[in-house]
């Protein structure tokens, strides 16, 4: 019956260790741990993570840039009010000694996408002088002026005029996709951190079990020494092993703390005192994704690839603008105006539409720098940015293909590792039971039992690591495809 008990008791050690942990927690002065599911951790991070908030701020900045580019086509309202006075010594009888002028004018101008600029203005002014040569004094003038300018080379056409706006819009859309990409990356990081915390807790349970096994062997060794079946020096080996495993237990507790800190940092928590207790264990049901399907989904759906494609479009628009800036400026301009002059403001306004006062102007305006280094340099920069953006996208696609192949391969290997680890654990457990039975029959040493215990503990740890690694690879698979998947609560 003793042999049967020694072979079977390892099956009951895990519950005993768990009970021992609960008793310790009940008497601990630390705050009560918060139970956290994987979905809660990911959702909290998506709401609170500071890195994701920075990406959202970049979207707001891009929105401002696009709004500013749109503003170049907004109507511009202008107005002016002023007065001028002059007093001088006349040089002739026809020259006035004093002059006073007042002016107020208002106008509105707008640029349209073909490059056409229209300026409509209303002006009114008065002139008062002590000269006797004026027909009436003061003189009131009022008039309307309409001016039009149309670029014929530089700045001509909708592409040239809207290049900055279209580039800003593409950049804004790209930033929006980059937020989605940051969210997908964050979700994968949180999942990996969560599973690391799960592993740290399971590893601590294994270390506690290892310590219990060593303590039991120490007690059994001490009992055999008392009965005279073992020498006194045989107690030193299990005693030293108990001390070693106590140190390992401390390291296991440190591992939990580090894993908690990582998870709390990703979720931007304000509570750094309360421990976290994961409530889930990895689901190790086999998932065997098809490489071609994974690669196709990743290339089609990853937000960072979509953002890179939009950045190429933005660079292409900037290249168009830089190419247009290399052309000479040749503008067709025209102006037409009506006016009225009278001895009162009211009559001047009335005469605006009936008098013969009018003006017109038409012509061509040309300019081009003798040294085109500035425009040529800007064009070369824009061309380089456009080419670099295209190359960068191709590099990203190649990396996605490599990651897809690597991740699918790692999933298959992880499943094999889980099966191997499970078999190894079972074999190590049976080996430990056998070694324990031999020890009780006097056919094995304490060192042999301790070695068997260590192998069993290592096998348990390796099995937990295999489960966690599999779950982390599945999280990387989601990240590879640019998606966020959450387990059902």
Short mmCIF file of C-alpha atoms in Angstrom, two decimals:
data_model
loop_
_atom_site.label_atom_id
_atom_site.label_comp_id
_atom_site.label_asym_id
_atom_site.label_seq_id
_atom_site.Cartn_x
_atom_site.Cartn_y
_atom_site.Cartn_z
CA UNK A 1 0.00 0.00 0.00
CA UNK A 2 2.95 2.34 0.65
CA UNK A 3 4.20 1.75 -2.89
CA UNK A 4 0.76 2.53 -4.33
CA UNK A 5 0.55 5.66 -2.29
CA UNK A 6 3.98 6.87 -3.41
CA UNK A 7 3.08 6.33 -7.06
CA UNK A 8 -0.27 8.09 -6.87
CA UNK A 9 0.39 11.00 -4.59
CA UNK A 10 1.96 13.22 -7.24
CA UNK A 11 -1.50 13.41 -8.85
CA UNK A 12 -2.77 15.11 -5.72
CA UNK A 13 0.12 17.52 -5.21
CA UNK A 14 -1.17 20.21 -7.54
CA UNK A 15 -4.45 20.62 -5.61
CA UNK A 16 -2.43 20.63 -2.39
CA UNK A 17 -0.15 23.35 -3.71
CA UNK A 18 -3.15 25.36 -4.88
CA UNK A 19 -4.71 25.03 -1.43
CA UNK A 20 -1.41 26.07 0.12
CA UNK A 21 -1.33 29.16 -2.14
CA UNK A 22 -4.87 30.11 -1.17
CA UNK A 23 -4.01 29.87 2.50
CA UNK A 24 -0.99 32.09 1.96
CA UNK A 25 -3.06 34.62 0.03
CA UNK A 26 -5.66 34.74 2.77
CA UNK A 27 -3.03 35.72 5.33
CA UNK A 28 -1.11 38.05 3.06
CA UNK A 29 -1.19 41.77 3.59
CA UNK A 30 -1.14 42.47 -0.18
CA UNK A 31 -4.28 43.83 -1.85
CA UNK A 32 -6.66 41.26 -3.23
CA UNK A 33 -5.82 40.33 -6.81
CA UNK A 34 -8.09 41.48 -9.63
CA UNK A 35 -9.34 38.74 -11.92
CA UNK A 36 -8.83 39.74 -15.56
CA UNK A 37 -9.89 38.01 -18.75
CA UNK A 38 -8.00 38.34 -22.00
CA UNK A 39 -10.85 40.30 -23.62
CA UNK A 40 -10.93 42.76 -20.70
CA UNK A 41 -7.18 43.34 -20.98
CA UNK A 42 -7.31 44.00 -24.74
CA UNK A 43 -10.36 46.25 -24.53
CA UNK A 44 -8.82 48.26 -21.70
CA UNK A 45 -5.63 48.77 -23.68
CA UNK A 46 -7.52 49.88 -26.80
CA UNK A 47 -9.28 52.51 -24.72
CA UNK A 48 -6.37 53.74 -22.62
CA UNK A 49 -3.00 52.94 -24.20
CA UNK A 50 -0.88 56.08 -24.54
CA UNK A 51 0.81 54.98 -27.76
CA UNK A 52 -2.56 54.54 -29.41
CA UNK A 53 -3.61 57.96 -28.15
CA UNK A 54 -0.51 59.45 -29.79
CA UNK A 55 -1.55 57.90 -33.10
CA UNK A 56 -4.99 59.47 -32.72
CA UNK A 57 -3.32 62.85 -32.11
CA UNK A 58 -1.42 62.38 -35.37
CA UNK A 59 -4.76 61.88 -37.11
CA UNK A 60 -5.96 65.17 -35.65
CA UNK A 61 -2.78 66.83 -36.89
CA UNK A 62 -3.37 65.41 -40.38
CA UNK A 63 -6.95 66.69 -40.24
CA UNK A 64 -5.58 70.15 -39.53
CA UNK A 65 -3.18 69.92 -42.45
CA UNK A 66 -6.00 68.92 -44.81
CA UNK A 67 -8.21 71.70 -43.47
CA UNK A 68 -5.42 74.23 -43.99
CA UNK A 69 -4.92 73.04 -47.59
CA UNK A 70 -8.66 73.39 -48.21
CA UNK A 71 -8.50 76.91 -46.81
CA UNK A 72 -6.47 78.13 -49.77
CA UNK A 73 -9.69 78.02 -51.82
CA UNK A 74 -11.78 79.84 -49.23
CA UNK A 75 -13.06 83.35 -50.06
CA UNK A 76 -10.94 86.15 -48.62
CA UNK A 77 -12.69 89.24 -47.30
CA UNK A 78 -10.67 92.45 -46.99
CA UNK A 79 -11.45 95.99 -45.89
CA UNK A 80 -9.60 99.25 -45.35
CA UNK A 81 -10.49 102.57 -43.73
CA UNK A 82 -8.09 105.48 -43.52
CA UNK A 83 -7.47 109.21 -43.75
CA UNK A 84 -4.56 111.32 -44.96
CA UNK A 85 -3.80 114.99 -44.32
CA UNK A 86 -1.25 117.27 -45.98
CA UNK A 87 -0.23 120.88 -45.36
CA UNK A 88 2.53 122.56 -47.36
CA UNK A 89 3.75 125.85 -48.80
CA UNK A 90 2.33 126.21 -52.35
CA UNK A 91 4.91 126.50 -55.09
CA UNK A 92 2.36 127.96 -57.53
CA UNK A 93 -1.10 129.48 -57.51
CA UNK A 94 -2.48 126.17 -58.80
CA UNK A 95 -1.09 124.17 -55.90
CA UNK A 96 -3.16 123.62 -52.75
CA UNK A 97 -1.88 124.50 -49.34
CA UNK A 98 -3.93 121.85 -47.52
CA UNK A 99 -5.31 118.52 -48.66
CA UNK A 100 -7.33 115.87 -46.86
CA UNK A 101 -8.21 112.45 -48.19
CA UNK A 102 -10.39 109.76 -46.65
CA UNK A 103 -10.82 106.29 -48.06
CA UNK A 104 -12.70 103.13 -47.23
CA UNK A 105 -12.91 100.08 -49.36
CA UNK A 106 -13.97 96.45 -49.11
CA UNK A 107 -13.39 93.48 -51.32
CA UNK A 108 -13.72 89.74 -51.64
CA UNK A 109 -11.42 87.43 -53.57
CA UNK A 110 -11.44 83.72 -54.28
CA UNK A 111 -9.23 81.21 -56.02
CA UNK A 112 -10.84 78.34 -57.91
CA UNK A 113 -9.43 74.90 -58.63
CA UNK A 114 -8.49 75.67 -62.29
CA UNK A 115 -6.25 78.40 -60.86
CA UNK A 116 -8.56 81.29 -61.74
CA UNK A 117 -8.55 84.11 -59.18
CA UNK A 118 -11.38 86.65 -59.03
CA UNK A 119 -11.24 89.84 -57.01
CA UNK A 120 -14.32 92.06 -56.55
CA UNK A 121 -13.85 95.33 -54.65
CA UNK A 122 -15.84 98.44 -53.74
CA UNK A 123 -13.97 101.69 -53.07
CA UNK A 124 -15.11 105.07 -51.80
CA UNK A 125 -13.00 108.15 -51.09
CA UNK A 126 -13.26 111.86 -50.56
CA UNK A 127 -10.80 114.60 -51.45
CA UNK A 128 -10.88 118.03 -49.83
CA UNK A 129 -8.50 120.83 -50.79
CA UNK A 130 -8.24 124.62 -50.62
CA UNK A 131 -7.30 124.92 -54.29
CA UNK A 132 -9.64 126.90 -56.56
CA UNK A 133 -9.14 124.62 -59.53
CA UNK A 134 -11.66 121.94 -58.44
CA UNK A 135 -15.18 122.08 -59.88
CA UNK A 136 -16.54 121.17 -56.47
CA UNK A 137 -15.00 120.70 -53.13
CA UNK A 138 -14.89 118.20 -51.51
CA UNK A 139 -14.86 115.56 -54.25
CA UNK A 140 -16.58 112.21 -53.65
CA UNK A 141 -15.70 109.12 -55.68
CA UNK A 142 -17.26 105.65 -55.62
CA UNK A 143 -16.61 102.63 -57.80
CA UNK A 144 -16.65 98.87 -58.36
CA UNK A 145 -13.74 96.86 -59.73
CA UNK A 146 -13.66 93.27 -60.96
CA UNK A 147 -10.29 91.63 -61.58
CA UNK A 148 -9.52 88.18 -63.01
CA UNK A 149 -6.19 86.33 -63.23
CA UNK A 150 -5.72 83.02 -65.01
CA UNK A 151 -2.40 81.09 -64.91
CA UNK A 152 -1.39 79.70 -68.29
CA UNK A 153 1.68 77.67 -67.27
CA UNK A 154 2.71 77.47 -63.61
CA UNK A 155 -0.34 76.89 -61.44
CA UNK A 156 -2.61 76.08 -64.36
CA UNK A 157 -5.19 73.35 -63.98
CA UNK A 158 -6.92 71.50 -61.20
CA UNK A 159 -4.05 69.06 -60.63
CA UNK A 160 -1.58 71.86 -59.94
CA UNK A 161 -3.98 73.78 -57.73
CA UNK A 162 -5.30 70.87 -55.66
CA UNK A 163 -2.02 68.94 -55.33
CA UNK A 164 -1.42 70.03 -51.73
CA UNK A 165 -5.04 69.37 -50.80
CA UNK A 166 -5.10 65.91 -52.38
CA UNK A 167 -1.77 65.03 -50.77
CA UNK A 168 -3.09 66.15 -47.39
CA UNK A 169 -6.26 64.09 -47.84
CA UNK A 170 -4.25 60.98 -48.70
CA UNK A 171 -1.98 61.58 -45.73
CA UNK A 172 -5.02 61.93 -43.45
CA UNK A 173 -6.48 58.67 -44.71
CA UNK A 174 -3.10 57.01 -44.24
CA UNK A 175 -2.90 58.21 -40.64
CA UNK A 176 -6.35 56.74 -40.01
CA UNK A 177 -5.14 53.35 -41.22
CA UNK A 178 -2.01 53.70 -39.09
CA UNK A 179 -4.25 54.05 -36.03
CA UNK A 180 -5.89 50.76 -36.99
CA UNK A 181 -2.45 49.23 -37.46
CA UNK A 182 -1.32 50.48 -34.06
CA UNK A 183 -4.47 49.01 -32.52
CA UNK A 184 -3.80 45.61 -34.12
CA UNK A 185 -0.20 45.70 -32.93
CA UNK A 186 -1.31 46.74 -29.45
CA UNK A 187 -3.84 43.92 -29.25
CA UNK A 188 -1.12 41.41 -30.12
CA UNK A 189 1.24 42.91 -27.55
CA UNK A 190 -1.44 42.75 -24.85
CA UNK A 191 -2.24 39.14 -25.71
CA UNK A 192 1.43 38.20 -25.55
CA UNK A 193 1.83 40.02 -22.23
CA UNK A 194 -1.32 38.37 -20.85
CA UNK A 195 -0.10 34.90 -21.77
CA UNK A 196 3.29 35.67 -20.26
CA UNK A 197 1.50 36.49 -17.02
CA UNK A 198 -0.43 33.22 -17.30
CA UNK A 199 2.83 31.37 -17.77
CA UNK A 200 4.40 33.15 -14.80
CA UNK A 201 1.53 32.02 -12.56
CA UNK A 202 1.66 28.44 -13.84
CA UNK A 203 5.42 28.45 -13.48
CA UNK A 204 5.02 29.56 -9.86
CA UNK A 205 2.64 26.65 -9.26
CA UNK A 206 5.24 24.26 -10.68
CA UNK A 207 7.93 25.78 -8.46
CA UNK A 208 5.67 25.42 -5.44
CA UNK A 209 5.05 21.80 -6.36
CA UNK A 210 8.78 21.28 -6.76
CA UNK A 211 9.39 22.73 -3.33
CA UNK A 212 6.69 20.54 -1.76
CA UNK A 213 8.23 17.47 -3.36
CA UNK A 214 11.66 18.36 -2.02
CA UNK A 215 10.25 19.01 1.47
CA UNK A 216 8.46 15.65 1.46
CA UNK A 217 11.65 13.90 0.43
CA UNK A 218 13.51 15.69 3.21
CA UNK A 219 10.92 14.52 5.74
CA UNK A 220 11.08 10.94 4.42
CA UNK A 221 14.88 11.03 4.53
CA UNK A 222 14.83 12.28 8.11
CA UNK A 223 12.43 9.48 9.07
CA UNK A 224 14.68 6.85 7.50
CA UNK A 225 17.69 8.29 9.30
CA UNK A 226 15.84 7.90 12.58
CA UNK A 227 15.10 4.26 11.81
CA UNK A 228 18.72 3.70 10.86
CA UNK A 229 18.10 2.75 7.25
CA UNK A 230 20.00 5.83 5.99
CA UNK A 231 23.14 7.56 7.16
CA UNK A 232 23.02 10.99 8.80
CA UNK A 233 24.85 12.64 5.91
CA UNK A 234 22.01 11.66 3.55
CA UNK A 235 19.93 14.57 4.92
CA UNK A 236 22.28 17.19 3.47
CA UNK A 237 21.29 16.60 -0.15
CA UNK A 238 17.50 17.14 0.30
CA UNK A 239 18.13 20.05 2.69
CA UNK A 240 20.28 21.89 0.14
CA UNK A 241 17.75 21.13 -2.60
CA UNK A 242 14.94 22.63 -0.51
CA UNK A 243 16.99 25.82 -0.17
CA UNK A 244 17.64 25.93 -3.92
CA UNK A 245 13.97 25.50 -4.71
CA UNK A 246 13.02 28.19 -2.24
CA UNK A 247 15.28 30.54 -4.19
CA UNK A 248 13.67 29.42 -7.42
CA UNK A 249 10.28 30.18 -5.91
CA UNK A 250 11.40 33.76 -5.23
CA UNK A 251 12.53 34.09 -8.85
CA UNK A 252 9.13 32.81 -9.92
CA UNK A 253 7.44 35.52 -7.89
CA UNK A 254 9.69 38.11 -9.51
CA UNK A 255 8.67 36.79 -12.92
CA UNK A 256 5.00 37.37 -12.05
CA UNK A 257 5.78 40.94 -11.00
CA UNK A 258 7.61 41.69 -14.25
CA UNK A 259 4.80 40.21 -16.34
CA UNK A 260 2.21 42.25 -14.41
CA UNK A 261 4.21 45.44 -14.93
CA UNK A 262 4.36 44.84 -18.68
CA UNK A 263 0.62 44.26 -18.91
CA UNK A 264 -0.20 47.27 -16.73
CA UNK A 265 2.05 49.48 -18.85
CA UNK A 266 0.27 48.42 -22.04
CA UNK A 267 -3.17 49.05 -20.51
CA UNK A 268 -2.09 52.40 -19.01
CA UNK A 269 -3.45 51.55 -15.60
CA UNK A 270 -3.31 53.96 -12.69
CA UNK A 271 -3.35 51.14 -10.13
CA UNK A 272 0.16 49.75 -9.77
CA UNK A 273 -0.45 48.20 -6.35
CA UNK A 274 -3.18 45.62 -6.93
CA UNK A 275 -1.98 42.30 -8.36
CA UNK A 276 -3.55 40.89 -11.53
CA UNK A 277 -4.90 37.38 -11.69
CA UNK A 278 -5.47 36.02 -15.23
CA UNK A 279 -8.69 34.01 -15.47
CA UNK A 280 -7.97 32.17 -18.72
CA UNK A 281 -5.61 29.50 -19.95
CA UNK A 282 -4.57 29.11 -23.60
CA UNK A 283 -6.89 27.18 -25.84
CA UNK A 284 -4.67 24.58 -27.49
CA UNK A 285 -7.20 23.24 -29.98
CA UNK A 286 -5.39 22.84 -33.30
CA UNK A 287 -5.60 25.71 -35.80
CA UNK A 288 -3.98 25.01 -39.14
CA UNK A 289 -4.21 28.08 -41.38
CA UNK A 290 -3.54 27.86 -45.10
CA UNK A 291 -0.42 29.79 -46.09
CA UNK A 292 -1.85 31.13 -49.35
CA UNK A 293 -5.01 32.32 -47.60
CA UNK A 294 -3.08 33.97 -44.78
CA UNK A 295 -0.77 35.74 -47.21
CA UNK A 296 -3.68 36.92 -49.35
CA UNK A 297 -5.59 38.30 -46.36
CA UNK A 298 -2.52 39.99 -44.96
CA UNK A 299 -1.62 41.73 -48.24
CA UNK A 300 -5.23 42.81 -48.74
CA UNK A 301 -6.21 43.84 -45.21
CA UNK A 302 -3.18 45.03 -43.26
CA UNK A 303 -3.75 48.71 -42.36
CA UNK A 304 -0.06 49.58 -42.60
CA UNK A 305 0.05 48.39 -46.21
CA UNK A 306 -3.03 50.45 -47.02
CA UNK A 307 -1.41 53.45 -45.34
CA UNK A 308 1.79 52.94 -47.33
CA UNK A 309 -0.20 52.82 -50.59
CA UNK A 310 -1.91 56.08 -49.66
CA UNK A 311 1.42 57.67 -48.81
CA UNK A 312 2.59 56.78 -52.32
CA UNK A 313 -0.45 58.61 -53.70
CA UNK A 314 0.30 61.61 -51.49
CA UNK A 315 3.91 61.63 -52.70
CA UNK A 316 2.68 61.43 -56.32
CA UNK A 317 0.54 64.53 -55.81
CA UNK A 318 3.48 66.40 -54.29
CA UNK A 319 5.59 65.32 -57.26
CA UNK A 320 2.99 66.79 -59.63
CA UNK A 321 3.09 70.04 -57.73
CA UNK A 322 6.89 70.15 -57.78
CA UNK A 323 6.93 69.41 -61.52
CA UNK A 324 4.48 72.23 -62.18
CA UNK A 325 6.57 74.63 -60.10
CA UNK A 326 9.43 74.22 -62.56
CA UNK A 327 7.40 75.95 -65.31
CA UNK A 328 7.61 79.70 -65.95
CA UNK A 329 4.85 81.86 -64.53
CA UNK A 330 2.67 83.21 -67.36
CA UNK A 331 -0.62 84.73 -66.24
CA UNK A 332 -3.42 86.33 -68.22
CA UNK A 333 -5.01 89.14 -66.26
CA UNK A 334 -7.88 91.51 -66.82
CA UNK A 335 -9.68 94.23 -64.93
CA UNK A 336 -12.91 96.18 -65.42
CA UNK A 337 -14.40 98.88 -63.26
CA UNK A 338 -17.21 101.42 -62.98
CA UNK A 339 -17.14 104.65 -61.01
CA UNK A 340 -18.91 107.83 -60.18
CA UNK A 341 -17.76 111.30 -59.08
CA UNK A 342 -19.93 113.96 -57.43
CA UNK A 343 -20.13 116.62 -54.73
CA UNK A 344 -21.79 114.21 -52.28
CA UNK A 345 -21.44 110.57 -51.39
CA UNK A 346 -25.01 109.69 -52.39
CA UNK A 347 -24.67 111.23 -55.85
CA UNK A 348 -21.31 109.52 -56.36
CA UNK A 349 -22.90 106.15 -55.64
CA UNK A 350 -25.81 106.95 -58.00
CA UNK A 351 -23.41 108.03 -60.73
CA UNK A 352 -21.48 104.77 -60.49
CA UNK A 353 -23.92 103.09 -62.86
CA UNK A 354 -24.75 106.12 -65.03
CA UNK A 355 -21.52 108.08 -65.46
CA UNK A 356 -19.01 107.43 -68.15
CA UNK A 357 -16.30 106.83 -65.52
CA UNK A 358 -14.89 103.41 -66.13
CA UNK A 359 -11.61 101.56 -66.43
CA UNK A 360 -10.32 98.36 -67.99
CA UNK A 361 -7.05 96.50 -68.21
CA UNK A 362 -5.83 93.33 -69.91
CA UNK A 363 -2.41 91.82 -70.33
CA UNK A 364 0.08 89.02 -69.79
CA UNK A 365 2.46 88.75 -66.85
CA UNK A 366 5.61 86.64 -67.13
CA UNK A 367 8.28 85.68 -64.61
CA UNK A 368 10.92 82.97 -64.36
CA UNK A 369 14.05 82.78 -62.21
CA UNK A 370 17.34 82.89 -64.05
CA UNK A 371 18.57 80.14 -61.72
CA UNK A 372 16.05 77.32 -61.32
CA UNK A 373 17.95 75.53 -58.56
CA UNK A 374 15.14 75.94 -56.04
CA UNK A 375 12.42 74.43 -58.24
CA UNK A 376 14.73 71.71 -59.56
CA UNK A 377 15.87 70.82 -56.07
CA UNK A 378 12.31 70.59 -54.79
CA UNK A 379 11.41 68.38 -57.75
CA UNK A 380 14.31 66.02 -57.09
CA UNK A 381 13.31 65.76 -53.45
CA UNK A 382 9.69 65.02 -54.33
CA UNK A 383 10.76 62.42 -56.91
CA UNK A 384 13.04 60.73 -54.37
CA UNK A 385 10.26 60.64 -51.75
CA UNK A 386 7.87 59.12 -54.27
CA UNK A 387 10.38 56.46 -55.33
CA UNK A 388 11.28 55.71 -51.73
CA UNK A 389 7.61 55.30 -50.82
CA UNK A 390 7.12 52.77 -53.60
CA UNK A 391 10.23 50.83 -52.58
CA UNK A 392 9.18 50.91 -48.95
CA UNK A 393 5.80 49.39 -49.79
CA UNK A 394 7.42 46.57 -51.73
CA UNK A 395 9.76 45.88 -48.82
CA UNK A 396 6.80 45.79 -46.45
CA UNK A 397 5.01 43.31 -48.70
CA UNK A 398 8.06 41.10 -48.82
CA UNK A 399 8.30 41.17 -45.04
CA UNK A 400 4.61 40.28 -44.76
CA UNK A 401 5.15 37.28 -47.05
CA UNK A 402 8.08 36.15 -44.93
CA UNK A 403 6.13 36.59 -41.71
CA UNK A 404 3.19 34.69 -43.14
CA UNK A 405 5.38 31.75 -44.04
CA UNK A 406 7.18 31.88 -40.69
CA UNK A 407 3.98 32.19 -38.63
CA UNK A 408 2.17 29.31 -40.36
CA UNK A 409 5.26 27.16 -39.92
CA UNK A 410 5.57 28.16 -36.25
CA UNK A 411 1.93 27.23 -35.61
CA UNK A 412 2.48 23.74 -36.98
CA UNK A 413 5.67 23.34 -34.97
CA UNK A 414 3.96 24.67 -31.83
CA UNK A 415 1.25 22.02 -32.12
CA UNK A 416 3.91 19.33 -32.42
CA UNK A 417 5.74 20.83 -29.43
CA UNK A 418 2.56 20.66 -27.34
CA UNK A 419 2.11 16.98 -28.13
CA UNK A 420 5.76 16.24 -27.39
CA UNK A 421 5.67 18.23 -24.14
CA UNK A 422 2.54 16.39 -23.03
CA UNK A 423 4.20 13.02 -23.61
CA UNK A 424 7.37 14.16 -21.88
CA UNK A 425 5.45 15.31 -18.81
CA UNK A 426 3.64 12.01 -18.54
CA UNK A 427 6.89 10.09 -18.92
CA UNK A 428 8.66 12.25 -16.33
CA UNK A 429 5.77 11.78 -13.93
CA UNK A 430 5.93 8.01 -14.26
CA UNK A 431 9.68 8.12 -13.88
CA UNK A 432 9.33 10.13 -10.67
CA UNK A 433 6.76 7.69 -9.29
CA UNK A 434 9.06 4.81 -10.09
CA UNK A 435 12.08 6.49 -8.55
CA UNK A 436 10.08 7.29 -5.43
CA UNK A 437 8.97 3.67 -5.12
CA UNK A 438 12.53 2.47 -5.53
CA UNK A 439 13.66 4.94 -2.85
CA UNK A 440 11.09 3.61 -0.42
CA UNK A 441 12.23 0.07 -1.21
CA UNK A 442 15.83 1.07 -0.53
CA UNK A 443 16.98 0.65 -4.13
CA UNK A 444 17.45 4.38 -4.95
CA UNK A 445 19.19 7.38 -3.44
CA UNK A 446 17.86 10.79 -2.49
CA UNK A 447 19.89 12.26 -5.34
CA UNK A 448 18.12 10.03 -7.85
CA UNK A 449 14.72 11.13 -6.52
CA UNK A 450 15.71 14.79 -6.56
CA UNK A 451 16.89 14.49 -10.15
CA UNK A 452 13.60 12.83 -11.11
CA UNK A 453 11.68 15.61 -9.34
CA UNK A 454 13.66 18.24 -11.19
CA UNK A 455 13.02 16.56 -14.53
CA UNK A 456 9.29 16.37 -13.77
CA UNK A 457 9.16 20.06 -12.81
CA UNK A 458 11.04 21.03 -15.93
CA UNK A 459 8.66 18.97 -18.05
CA UNK A 460 5.62 20.69 -16.48
CA UNK A 461 7.17 24.10 -17.10
CA UNK A 462 7.98 23.17 -20.69
CA UNK A 463 4.40 22.03 -21.25
CA UNK A 464 3.01 25.31 -19.92
CA UNK A 465 5.49 27.22 -22.07
CA UNK A 466 4.40 25.24 -25.13
CA UNK A 467 0.76 26.14 -24.50
CA UNK A 468 1.55 29.82 -23.98
CA UNK A 469 3.85 29.98 -27.02
CA UNK A 470 1.08 28.52 -29.16
CA UNK A 471 -1.37 31.17 -27.95
CA UNK A 472 1.19 33.90 -28.61
CA UNK A 473 1.78 32.67 -32.15
CA UNK A 474 -1.97 32.79 -32.77
CA UNK A 475 -1.91 36.40 -31.52
CA UNK A 476 0.90 37.10 -33.99
CA UNK A 477 -1.24 35.51 -36.72
CA UNK A 478 -3.97 38.08 -36.03
CA UNK A 479 -1.40 40.86 -36.05
CA UNK A 480 0.00 39.60 -39.34
CA UNK A 481 -3.43 39.86 -40.95
CA UNK A 482 -4.15 43.25 -39.35
CA UNK A 483 -7.17 42.06 -37.37
CA UNK A 484 -8.21 42.09 -33.72
CA UNK A 485 -9.95 38.97 -32.48
CA UNK A 486 -11.23 38.60 -28.95
CA UNK A 487 -12.42 35.46 -27.18
CA UNK A 488 -16.02 35.41 -26.10
CA UNK A 489 -16.56 36.23 -22.47
#
